[in-house]
PDB file of N, CA and C in Angstrom:
ATOM      1  N   UNK A 259      23.046 -23.668  30.362  1.00  0.00           N
ATOM      2  CA  UNK A 259      22.844 -24.297  28.936  1.00  0.00           C
ATOM      3  C   UNK A 259      22.945 -25.368  28.354  1.00  0.00           C
ATOM      4  N   UNK A 260      21.494 -26.152  28.320  1.00  0.00           N
ATOM      5  CA  UNK A 260      21.747 -28.080  28.054  1.00  0.00           C
ATOM      6  C   UNK A 260      21.356 -27.320  27.154  1.00  0.00           C
ATOM      7  N   UNK A 261      21.707 -28.537  25.622  1.00  0.00           N
ATOM      8  CA  UNK A 261      21.235 -28.580  24.325  1.00  0.00           C
ATOM      9  C   UNK A 261      20.521 -29.948  24.093  1.00  0.00           C
ATOM     10  N   UNK A 262      19.841 -30.074  23.376  1.00  0.00           N
ATOM     11  CA  UNK A 262      19.026 -31.166  22.954  1.00  0.00           C
ATOM     12  C   UNK A 262      19.387 -31.727  22.498  1.00  0.00           C
ATOM     13  N   UNK A 263      19.825 -32.982  22.248  1.00  0.00           N
ATOM     14  CA  UNK A 263      20.693 -33.840  21.691  1.00  0.00           C
ATOM     15  C   UNK A 263      19.540 -34.688  20.137  1.00  0.00           C
ATOM     16  N   UNK A 264      19.651 -34.622  19.100  1.00  0.00           N
ATOM     17  CA  UNK A 264      18.045 -36.009  18.321  1.00  0.00           C
ATOM     18  C   UNK A 264      19.055 -37.141  18.461  1.00  0.00           C
ATOM     19  N   UNK A 265      18.097 -38.234  18.862  1.00  0.00           N
ATOM     20  CA  UNK A 265      18.586 -39.746  18.575  1.00  0.00           C
ATOM     21  C   UNK A 265      19.421 -39.815  17.801  1.00  0.00           C
ATOM     22  N   UNK A 266      20.160 -40.939  17.855  1.00  0.00           N
ATOM     23  CA  UNK A 266      20.602 -41.028  16.449  1.00  0.00           C
ATOM     24  C   UNK A 266      19.688 -41.978  15.622  1.00  0.00           C
ATOM     25  N   UNK A 267      18.276 -42.349  16.306  1.00  0.00           N
ATOM     26  CA  UNK A 267      18.369 -43.263  15.696  1.00  0.00           C
ATOM     27  C   UNK A 267      16.467 -42.302  14.877  1.00  0.00           C
ATOM     28  N   UNK A 268      16.437 -41.330  14.776  1.00  0.00           N
ATOM     29  CA  UNK A 268      15.638 -40.797  14.256  1.00  0.00           C
ATOM     30  C   UNK A 268      15.469 -39.586  13.007  1.00  0.00           C
ATOM     31  N   UNK A 269      14.007 -39.203  12.837  1.00  0.00           N
ATOM     32  CA  UNK A 269      13.694 -39.086  11.804  1.00  0.00           C
ATOM     33  C   UNK A 269      14.775 -37.974  10.900  1.00  0.00           C
ATOM     34  N   UNK A 270      14.773 -38.464   9.754  1.00  0.00           N
ATOM     35  CA  UNK A 270      14.981 -37.080   9.251  1.00  0.00           C
ATOM     36  C   UNK A 270      14.222 -35.975   8.505  1.00  0.00           C
ATOM     37  N   UNK A 271      14.181 -34.787   7.890  1.00  0.00           N
ATOM     38  CA  UNK A 271      13.429 -34.146   7.429  1.00  0.00           C
ATOM     39  C   UNK A 271      14.074 -33.250   6.034  1.00  0.00           C
ATOM     40  N   UNK A 272      13.519 -32.579   5.429  1.00  0.00           N
ATOM     41  CA  UNK A 272      13.603 -31.870   4.813  1.00  0.00           C
ATOM     42  C   UNK A 272      13.063 -30.947   4.052  1.00  0.00           C
ATOM     43  N   UNK A 273      13.660 -28.807   4.288  1.00  0.00           N
ATOM     44  CA  UNK A 273      12.410 -28.029   3.932  1.00  0.00           C
ATOM     45  C   UNK A 273      12.854 -26.575   2.666  1.00  0.00           C
ATOM     46  N   UNK A 274      11.772 -26.821   2.478  1.00  0.00           N
ATOM     47  CA  UNK A 274      12.366 -25.407   1.152  1.00  0.00           C
ATOM     48  C   UNK A 274      12.153 -24.452   1.195  1.00  0.00           C
ATOM     49  N   UNK A 275      12.266 -23.072   1.726  1.00  0.00           N
ATOM     50  CA  UNK A 275      12.373 -22.013   2.110  1.00  0.00           C
ATOM     51  C   UNK A 275      12.043 -21.418   0.524  1.00  0.00           C
ATOM     52  N   UNK A 276      10.930 -20.986   0.306  1.00  0.00           N
ATOM     53  CA  UNK A 276      10.175 -19.911  -0.565  1.00  0.00           C
ATOM     54  C   UNK A 276       9.929 -19.276  -0.334  1.00  0.00           C
ATOM     55  N   UNK A 277      10.327 -17.834  -1.929  1.00  0.00           N
ATOM     56  CA  UNK A 277       9.137 -16.354  -0.772  1.00  0.00           C
ATOM     57  C   UNK A 277       7.330 -16.883  -0.760  1.00  0.00           C
ATOM     58  N   UNK A 278       7.196 -17.321  -1.164  1.00  0.00           N
ATOM     59  CA  UNK A 278       5.431 -17.766  -1.045  1.00  0.00           C
ATOM     60  C   UNK A 278       5.347 -18.600  -0.436  1.00  0.00           C
ATOM     61  N   UNK A 279       5.511 -19.986  -0.104  1.00  0.00           N
ATOM     62  CA  UNK A 279       5.373 -21.254  -0.359  1.00  0.00           C
ATOM     63  C   UNK A 279       6.784 -21.652   0.519  1.00  0.00           C
ATOM     64  N   UNK A 280       6.213 -22.313   1.869  1.00  0.00           N
ATOM     65  CA  UNK A 280       7.569 -23.383   2.563  1.00  0.00           C
ATOM     66  C   UNK A 280       6.824 -25.186   2.739  1.00  0.00           C
ATOM     67  N   UNK A 281       7.956 -26.124   1.652  1.00  0.00           N
ATOM     68  CA  UNK A 281       7.681 -27.093   1.915  1.00  0.00           C
ATOM     69  C   UNK A 281       8.597 -27.837   3.417  1.00  0.00           C
ATOM     70  N   UNK A 282       7.865 -29.091   3.587  1.00  0.00           N
ATOM     71  CA  UNK A 282       8.890 -29.442   4.437  1.00  0.00           C
ATOM     72  C   UNK A 282       8.078 -31.084   4.149  1.00  0.00           C
ATOM     73  N   UNK A 283       9.448 -31.985   4.593  1.00  0.00           N
ATOM     74  CA  UNK A 283       8.953 -33.162   4.101  1.00  0.00           C
ATOM     75  C   UNK A 283       9.478 -34.530   5.224  1.00  0.00           C
ATOM     76  N   UNK A 284       9.334 -34.902   6.048  1.00  0.00           N
ATOM     77  CA  UNK A 284       9.931 -36.180   6.926  1.00  0.00           C
ATOM     78  C   UNK A 284       9.497 -38.051   6.342  1.00  0.00           C
ATOM     79  N   UNK A 285      10.241 -38.197   5.211  1.00  0.00           N
ATOM     80  CA  UNK A 285      10.148 -39.562   4.695  1.00  0.00           C
ATOM     81  C   UNK A 285       9.276 -40.461   6.036  1.00  0.00           C
ATOM     82  N   UNK A 286      10.248 -40.262   7.331  1.00  0.00           N
ATOM     83  CA  UNK A 286       9.779 -41.745   7.722  1.00  0.00           C
ATOM     84  C   UNK A 286       8.250 -41.677   8.287  1.00  0.00           C
ATOM     85  N   UNK A 287       7.732 -40.192   8.136  1.00  0.00           N
ATOM     86  CA  UNK A 287       5.915 -40.362   9.248  1.00  0.00           C
ATOM     87  C   UNK A 287       5.433 -40.158   7.766  1.00  0.00           C
ATOM     88  N   UNK A 288       5.995 -40.425   6.267  1.00  0.00           N
ATOM     89  CA  UNK A 288       5.071 -40.181   5.508  1.00  0.00           C
ATOM     90  C   UNK A 288       3.860 -38.866   5.412  1.00  0.00           C
ATOM     91  N   UNK A 289       5.025 -37.962   6.028  1.00  0.00           N
ATOM     92  CA  UNK A 289       4.159 -36.300   6.264  1.00  0.00           C
ATOM     93  C   UNK A 289       4.607 -35.703   4.651  1.00  0.00           C
ATOM     94  N   UNK A 290       4.140 -34.896   5.125  1.00  0.00           N
ATOM     95  CA  UNK A 290       4.397 -33.333   3.816  1.00  0.00           C
ATOM     96  C   UNK A 290       3.263 -31.823   3.936  1.00  0.00           C
ATOM     97  N   UNK A 291       3.695 -30.955   4.708  1.00  0.00           N
ATOM     98  CA  UNK A 291       3.459 -29.887   4.851  1.00  0.00           C
ATOM     99  C   UNK A 291       3.450 -28.862   4.212  1.00  0.00           C
ATOM    100  N   UNK A 292       2.892 -28.061   3.673  1.00  0.00           N
ATOM    101  CA  UNK A 292       2.760 -27.389   2.187  1.00  0.00           C
ATOM    102  C   UNK A 292       1.889 -25.870   2.481  1.00  0.00           C
ATOM    103  N   UNK A 293       2.756 -24.853   3.468  1.00  0.00           N
ATOM    104  CA  UNK A 293       2.281 -23.503   3.939  1.00  0.00           C
ATOM    105  C   UNK A 293       2.489 -22.220   2.709  1.00  0.00           C
ATOM    106  N   UNK A 294       2.051 -21.660   3.097  1.00  0.00           N
ATOM    107  CA  UNK A 294       2.713 -20.056   2.990  1.00  0.00           C
ATOM    108  C   UNK A 294       3.737 -19.640   3.578  1.00  0.00           C
ATOM    109  N   UNK A 295       4.430 -18.864   3.234  1.00  0.00           N
ATOM    110  CA  UNK A 295       5.670 -18.480   3.667  1.00  0.00           C
ATOM    111  C   UNK A 295       5.469 -17.449   4.588  1.00  0.00           C
ATOM    112  N   UNK A 296       4.982 -17.400   5.811  1.00  0.00           N
ATOM    113  CA  UNK A 296       4.004 -15.983   6.397  1.00  0.00           C
ATOM    114  C   UNK A 296       4.272 -16.517   7.852  1.00  0.00           C
ATOM    115  N   UNK A 297       4.049 -15.766   8.844  1.00  0.00           N
ATOM    116  CA  UNK A 297       5.013 -15.966  10.293  1.00  0.00           C
ATOM    117  C   UNK A 297       4.077 -15.243  11.741  1.00  0.00           C
ATOM    118  N   UNK A 298       3.422 -16.545  12.178  1.00  0.00           N
ATOM    119  CA  UNK A 298       2.900 -15.494  13.354  1.00  0.00           C
ATOM    120  C   UNK A 298       1.597 -15.213  13.055  1.00  0.00           C
ATOM    121  N   UNK A 299       1.255 -13.871  14.154  1.00  0.00           N
ATOM    122  CA  UNK A 299       0.163 -13.474  13.869  1.00  0.00           C
ATOM    123  C   UNK A 299       0.164 -11.931  13.552  1.00  0.00           C
ATOM    124  N   UNK A 300      -0.439 -11.321  13.032  1.00  0.00           N
ATOM    125  CA  UNK A 300       0.164  -9.982  11.798  1.00  0.00           C
ATOM    126  C   UNK A 300       0.550  -8.889  12.687  1.00  0.00           C
ATOM    127  N   UNK A 301       1.521  -7.942  12.021  1.00  0.00           N
ATOM    128  CA  UNK A 301       2.160  -7.215  12.090  1.00  0.00           C
ATOM    129  C   UNK A 301       1.737  -5.898  12.225  1.00  0.00           C
ATOM    130  N   UNK A 302       1.906  -5.070  13.197  1.00  0.00           N
ATOM    131  CA  UNK A 302       1.032  -3.425  12.648  1.00  0.00           C
ATOM    132  C   UNK A 302       2.295  -2.699  12.337  1.00  0.00           C
ATOM    133  N   UNK A 303       1.594  -2.536  11.039  1.00  0.00           N
ATOM    134  CA  UNK A 303       1.821  -1.124  10.508  1.00  0.00           C
ATOM    135  C   UNK A 303       1.560   0.575  10.328  1.00  0.00           C
ATOM    136  N   UNK A 304       2.110   2.340  10.276  1.00  0.00           N
ATOM    137  CA  UNK A 304       0.999   2.443   9.978  1.00  0.00           C
ATOM    138  C   UNK A 304       1.506   3.224   8.775  1.00  0.00           C
ATOM    139  N   UNK A 305       1.424   3.750   7.520  1.00  0.00           N
ATOM    140  CA  UNK A 305       1.571   4.460   6.762  1.00  0.00           C
ATOM    141  C   UNK A 305       1.029   6.020   6.342  1.00  0.00           C
ATOM    142  N   UNK A 306       1.430   6.812   6.543  1.00  0.00           N
ATOM    143  CA  UNK A 306       1.491   8.300   6.435  1.00  0.00           C
ATOM    144  C   UNK A 306       0.553   8.316   8.123  1.00  0.00           C
ATOM    145  N   UNK A 307      -1.061   9.010   6.944  1.00  0.00           N
ATOM    146  CA  UNK A 307      -1.733   9.807   7.938  1.00  0.00           C
ATOM    147  C   UNK A 307      -2.741   8.350   8.181  1.00  0.00           C
ATOM    148  N   UNK A 308      -2.539   7.046   7.427  1.00  0.00           N
ATOM    149  CA  UNK A 308      -3.821   5.771   7.425  1.00  0.00           C
ATOM    150  C   UNK A 308      -3.291   5.601   9.382  1.00  0.00           C
ATOM    151  N   UNK A 309      -4.289   4.725   9.212  1.00  0.00           N
ATOM    152  CA  UNK A 309      -4.979   3.829  10.575  1.00  0.00           C
ATOM    153  C   UNK A 309      -3.451   2.966  10.788  1.00  0.00           C
ATOM    154  N   UNK A 310      -3.015   2.343  11.707  1.00  0.00           N
ATOM    155  CA  UNK A 310      -2.456   0.940  11.592  1.00  0.00           C
ATOM    156  C   UNK A 310      -3.955   0.060  10.866  1.00  0.00           C
ATOM    157  N   UNK A 311      -2.723  -1.105   9.875  1.00  0.00           N
ATOM    158  CA  UNK A 311      -3.246  -2.349   9.566  1.00  0.00           C
ATOM    159  C   UNK A 311      -2.044  -3.626  10.339  1.00  0.00           C
ATOM    160  N   UNK A 312      -2.802  -4.897   9.851  1.00  0.00           N
ATOM    161  CA  UNK A 312      -2.412  -5.492  10.265  1.00  0.00           C
ATOM    162  C   UNK A 312      -2.013  -6.409   8.669  1.00  0.00           C
ATOM    163  N   UNK A 313      -1.166  -6.688   9.116  1.00  0.00           N
ATOM    164  CA  UNK A 313      -0.402  -7.875   7.630  1.00  0.00           C
ATOM    165  C   UNK A 313       0.801  -8.914   8.362  1.00  0.00           C
ATOM    166  N   UNK A 314       0.497 -10.250   7.695  1.00  0.00           N
ATOM    167  CA  UNK A 314       1.796 -10.992   8.019  1.00  0.00           C
ATOM    168  C   UNK A 314       3.784 -10.477   7.897  1.00  0.00           C
ATOM    169  N   UNK A 315       4.247 -11.088   8.829  1.00  0.00           N
ATOM    170  CA  UNK A 315       5.270 -11.068   8.398  1.00  0.00           C
ATOM    171  C   UNK A 315       5.416 -11.729   6.806  1.00  0.00           C
ATOM    172  N   UNK A 316       7.193 -11.469   6.428  1.00  0.00           N
ATOM    173  CA  UNK A 316       6.786 -12.048   4.896  1.00  0.00           C
ATOM    174  C   UNK A 316       8.621 -12.582   5.261  1.00  0.00           C
ATOM    175  N   UNK A 317       8.597 -13.436   6.303  1.00  0.00           N
ATOM    176  CA  UNK A 317      10.953 -13.743   6.569  1.00  0.00           C
ATOM    177  C   UNK A 317      11.447 -13.516   4.982  1.00  0.00           C
ATOM    178  N   UNK A 318      10.873 -13.680   3.942  1.00  0.00           N
ATOM    179  CA  UNK A 318      11.589 -14.027   2.858  1.00  0.00           C
ATOM    180  C   UNK A 318      11.081 -13.279   1.014  1.00  0.00           C
ATOM    181  N   UNK A 319      11.606 -12.360   1.069  1.00  0.00           N
ATOM    182  CA  UNK A 319      11.363 -11.145  -0.033  1.00  0.00           C
ATOM    183  C   UNK A 319      12.113 -11.162  -1.161  1.00  0.00           C
ATOM    184  N   UNK A 320      11.262 -11.226  -1.953  1.00  0.00           N
ATOM    185  CA  UNK A 320      12.034 -11.249  -3.479  1.00  0.00           C
ATOM    186  C   UNK A 320      13.534 -12.554  -3.411  1.00  0.00           C
ATOM    187  N   UNK A 321      13.397 -13.712  -2.757  1.00  0.00           N
ATOM    188  CA  UNK A 321      14.126 -14.554  -3.158  1.00  0.00           C
ATOM    189  C   UNK A 321      15.421 -14.503  -1.965  1.00  0.00           C
ATOM    190  N   UNK A 322      14.915 -13.627  -1.459  1.00  0.00           N
ATOM    191  CA  UNK A 322      16.578 -13.136  -0.613  1.00  0.00           C
ATOM    192  C   UNK A 322      15.736 -12.987   0.987  1.00  0.00           C
ATOM    193  N   UNK A 323      16.218 -13.832   1.842  1.00  0.00           N
ATOM    194  CA  UNK A 323      15.935 -13.890   3.935  1.00  0.00           C
ATOM    195  C   UNK A 323      16.223 -12.728   3.943  1.00  0.00           C
ATOM    196  N   UNK A 324      15.404 -12.091   4.507  1.00  0.00           N
ATOM    197  CA  UNK A 324      14.941 -10.428   4.727  1.00  0.00           C
ATOM    198  C   UNK A 324      14.699 -10.258   6.212  1.00  0.00           C
ATOM    199  N   UNK A 325      14.244 -11.503   6.340  1.00  0.00           N
ATOM    200  CA  UNK A 325      14.284 -11.708   8.539  1.00  0.00           C
ATOM    201  C   UNK A 325      14.963 -12.912   8.793  1.00  0.00           C
ATOM    202  N   UNK A 326      15.996 -12.989   9.466  1.00  0.00           N
ATOM    203  CA  UNK A 326      16.770 -14.911   9.390  1.00  0.00           C
ATOM    204  C   UNK A 326      15.430 -14.548  11.533  1.00  0.00           C
ATOM    205  N   UNK A 327      15.562 -14.124  11.819  1.00  0.00           N
ATOM    206  CA  UNK A 327      15.255 -14.271  13.257  1.00  0.00           C
ATOM    207  C   UNK A 327      13.364 -14.882  12.942  1.00  0.00           C
ATOM    208  N   UNK A 328      12.200 -13.990  12.038  1.00  0.00           N
ATOM    209  CA  UNK A 328      11.225 -14.847  11.028  1.00  0.00           C
ATOM    210  C   UNK A 328      11.445 -15.880  10.869  1.00  0.00           C
ATOM    211  N   UNK A 329      12.362 -16.336   9.658  1.00  0.00           N
ATOM    212  CA  UNK A 329      13.437 -17.647   9.066  1.00  0.00           C
ATOM    213  C   UNK A 329      13.307 -18.654  10.162  1.00  0.00           C
ATOM    214  N   UNK A 330      13.649 -18.306  11.330  1.00  0.00           N
ATOM    215  CA  UNK A 330      13.355 -19.427  11.975  1.00  0.00           C
ATOM    216  C   UNK A 330      11.820 -19.492  12.999  1.00  0.00           C
ATOM    217  N   UNK A 331      11.340 -19.004  13.360  1.00  0.00           N
ATOM    218  CA  UNK A 331      10.011 -18.950  13.451  1.00  0.00           C
ATOM    219  C   UNK A 331       9.913 -19.744  12.504  1.00  0.00           C
ATOM    220  N   UNK A 332       9.038 -19.488  11.419  1.00  0.00           N
ATOM    221  CA  UNK A 332       8.543 -19.852  10.402  1.00  0.00           C
ATOM    222  C   UNK A 332       8.894 -22.044  10.863  1.00  0.00           C
ATOM    223  N   UNK A 333      10.048 -21.693  10.400  1.00  0.00           N
ATOM    224  CA  UNK A 333      10.709 -23.042  10.205  1.00  0.00           C
ATOM    225  C   UNK A 333      10.141 -24.095  11.259  1.00  0.00           C
ATOM    226  N   UNK A 334      10.466 -23.446  12.498  1.00  0.00           N
ATOM    227  CA  UNK A 334      10.131 -24.123  13.705  1.00  0.00           C
ATOM    228  C   UNK A 334       8.619 -24.333  13.698  1.00  0.00           C
ATOM    229  N   UNK A 335       7.354 -23.771  12.925  1.00  0.00           N
ATOM    230  CA  UNK A 335       6.528 -23.980  13.106  1.00  0.00           C
ATOM    231  C   UNK A 335       5.874 -24.607  12.074  1.00  0.00           C
ATOM    232  N   UNK A 336       7.157 -24.910  10.988  1.00  0.00           N
ATOM    233  CA  UNK A 336       6.440 -25.819   9.700  1.00  0.00           C
ATOM    234  C   UNK A 336       6.902 -27.344  10.491  1.00  0.00           C
ATOM    235  N   UNK A 337       7.502 -27.376  11.494  1.00  0.00           N
ATOM    236  CA  UNK A 337       8.645 -28.739  11.634  1.00  0.00           C
ATOM    237  C   UNK A 337       7.199 -29.452  13.098  1.00  0.00           C
ATOM    238  N   UNK A 338       6.641 -27.979  13.428  1.00  0.00           N
ATOM    239  CA  UNK A 338       6.141 -28.616  15.285  1.00  0.00           C
ATOM    240  C   UNK A 338       4.698 -28.886  14.312  1.00  0.00           C
ATOM    241  N   UNK A 339       4.667 -28.438  12.472  1.00  0.00           N
ATOM    242  CA  UNK A 339       2.832 -29.020  12.431  1.00  0.00           C
ATOM    243  C   UNK A 339       3.461 -29.954  11.592  1.00  0.00           C
ATOM    244  N   UNK A 340       4.452 -30.257  10.831  1.00  0.00           N
ATOM    245  CA  UNK A 340       4.319 -31.942  10.908  1.00  0.00           C
ATOM    246  C   UNK A 340       4.021 -32.753  11.783  1.00  0.00           C
ATOM    247  N   UNK A 341       4.944 -32.266  13.453  1.00  0.00           N
ATOM    248  CA  UNK A 341       4.975 -33.129  14.093  1.00  0.00           C
ATOM    249  C   UNK A 341       5.035 -32.522  15.396  1.00  0.00           C
ATOM    250  N   UNK A 342       4.173 -32.158  16.288  1.00  0.00           N
ATOM    251  CA  UNK A 342       4.710 -31.842  17.587  1.00  0.00           C
ATOM    252  C   UNK A 342       5.856 -31.653  18.420  1.00  0.00           C
ATOM    253  N   UNK A 343       6.189 -32.728  19.086  1.00  0.00           N
ATOM    254  CA  UNK A 343       7.116 -33.887  19.470  1.00  0.00           C
ATOM    255  C   UNK A 343       7.981 -34.438  18.348  1.00  0.00           C
ATOM    256  N   UNK A 344       8.209 -34.338  17.349  1.00  0.00           N
ATOM    257  CA  UNK A 344       9.286 -34.595  16.477  1.00  0.00           C
ATOM    258  C   UNK A 344      10.756 -34.073  16.873  1.00  0.00           C
ATOM    259  N   UNK A 345      11.694 -34.934  17.231  1.00  0.00           N
ATOM    260  CA  UNK A 345      13.117 -35.281  17.913  1.00  0.00           C
ATOM    261  C   UNK A 345      14.079 -35.410  16.342  1.00  0.00           C
ATOM    262  N   UNK A 346      14.434 -34.388  15.158  1.00  0.00           N
ATOM    263  CA  UNK A 346      15.190 -34.704  14.341  1.00  0.00           C
ATOM    264  C   UNK A 346      16.351 -34.907  14.035  1.00  0.00           C
ATOM    265  N   UNK A 347      16.853 -36.407  13.536  1.00  0.00           N
ATOM    266  CA  UNK A 347      18.531 -36.257  13.524  1.00  0.00           C
ATOM    267  C   UNK A 347      18.798 -35.741  12.445  1.00  0.00           C
ATOM    268  N   UNK A 348      18.558 -35.186  11.232  1.00  0.00           N
ATOM    269  CA  UNK A 348      18.748 -34.533  10.831  1.00  0.00           C
ATOM    270  C   UNK A 348      17.895 -33.645   9.802  1.00  0.00           C
ATOM    271  N   UNK A 349      18.764 -32.457   9.136  1.00  0.00           N
ATOM    272  CA  UNK A 349      17.236 -31.146   8.685  1.00  0.00           C
ATOM    273  C   UNK A 349      18.805 -30.866   7.386  1.00  0.00           C
ATOM    274  N   UNK A 350      17.869 -30.908   5.981  1.00  0.00           N
ATOM    275  CA  UNK A 350      17.994 -30.097   5.028  1.00  0.00           C
ATOM    276  C   UNK A 350      17.779 -29.309   4.572  1.00  0.00           C
ATOM    277  N   UNK A 351      17.772 -28.358   4.637  1.00  0.00           N
ATOM    278  CA  UNK A 351      17.260 -27.058   4.071  1.00  0.00           C
ATOM    279  C   UNK A 351      17.865 -25.472   3.142  1.00  0.00           C
ATOM    280  N   UNK A 352      16.857 -26.179   2.438  1.00  0.00           N
ATOM    281  CA  UNK A 352      17.136 -24.907   0.621  1.00  0.00           C
ATOM    282  C   UNK A 352      15.978 -23.734   1.158  1.00  0.00           C
ATOM    283  N   UNK A 353      17.243 -22.890   0.573  1.00  0.00           N
ATOM    284  CA  UNK A 353      17.611 -20.886   1.252  1.00  0.00           C
ATOM    285  C   UNK A 353      16.965 -20.721  -0.498  1.00  0.00           C
ATOM    286  N   UNK A 354      16.729 -20.180  -0.715  1.00  0.00           N
ATOM    287  CA  UNK A 354      16.671 -18.870  -1.868  1.00  0.00           C
ATOM    288  C   UNK A 354      17.912 -18.079  -1.759  1.00  0.00           C
ATOM    289  N   UNK A 355      18.586 -18.259  -3.556  1.00  0.00           N
ATOM    290  CA  UNK A 355      19.585 -17.558  -3.366  1.00  0.00           C
ATOM    291  C   UNK A 355      20.197 -16.388  -4.804  1.00  0.00           C
ATOM    292  N   UNK A 356      20.009 -15.336  -4.235  1.00  0.00           N
ATOM    293  CA  UNK A 356      19.832 -14.626  -5.253  1.00  0.00           C
ATOM    294  C   UNK A 356      21.469 -14.188  -6.012  1.00  0.00           C
TER     295      UNK A 356
END
């Protein structure tokens, strides 16, 4: 397995993972992304005798990381929204701490 290394002169990004919003900034590209902290397609849940309904996955709940895999997907989606072909030099990530 090969790992891609970021170029030494590539741009940097900062991400703030919040319970309701995720914010990303890539200063070199003058890009700011502000989106809800929900991931991908809906997740089917069933409660009692009710029919299944679709709800978005929330990887951060009550200020704590509830699903690390979903947090990773959310971070990737946000960075891809900033620039799909972006190869970053450094990423500063702020996560909630309870």
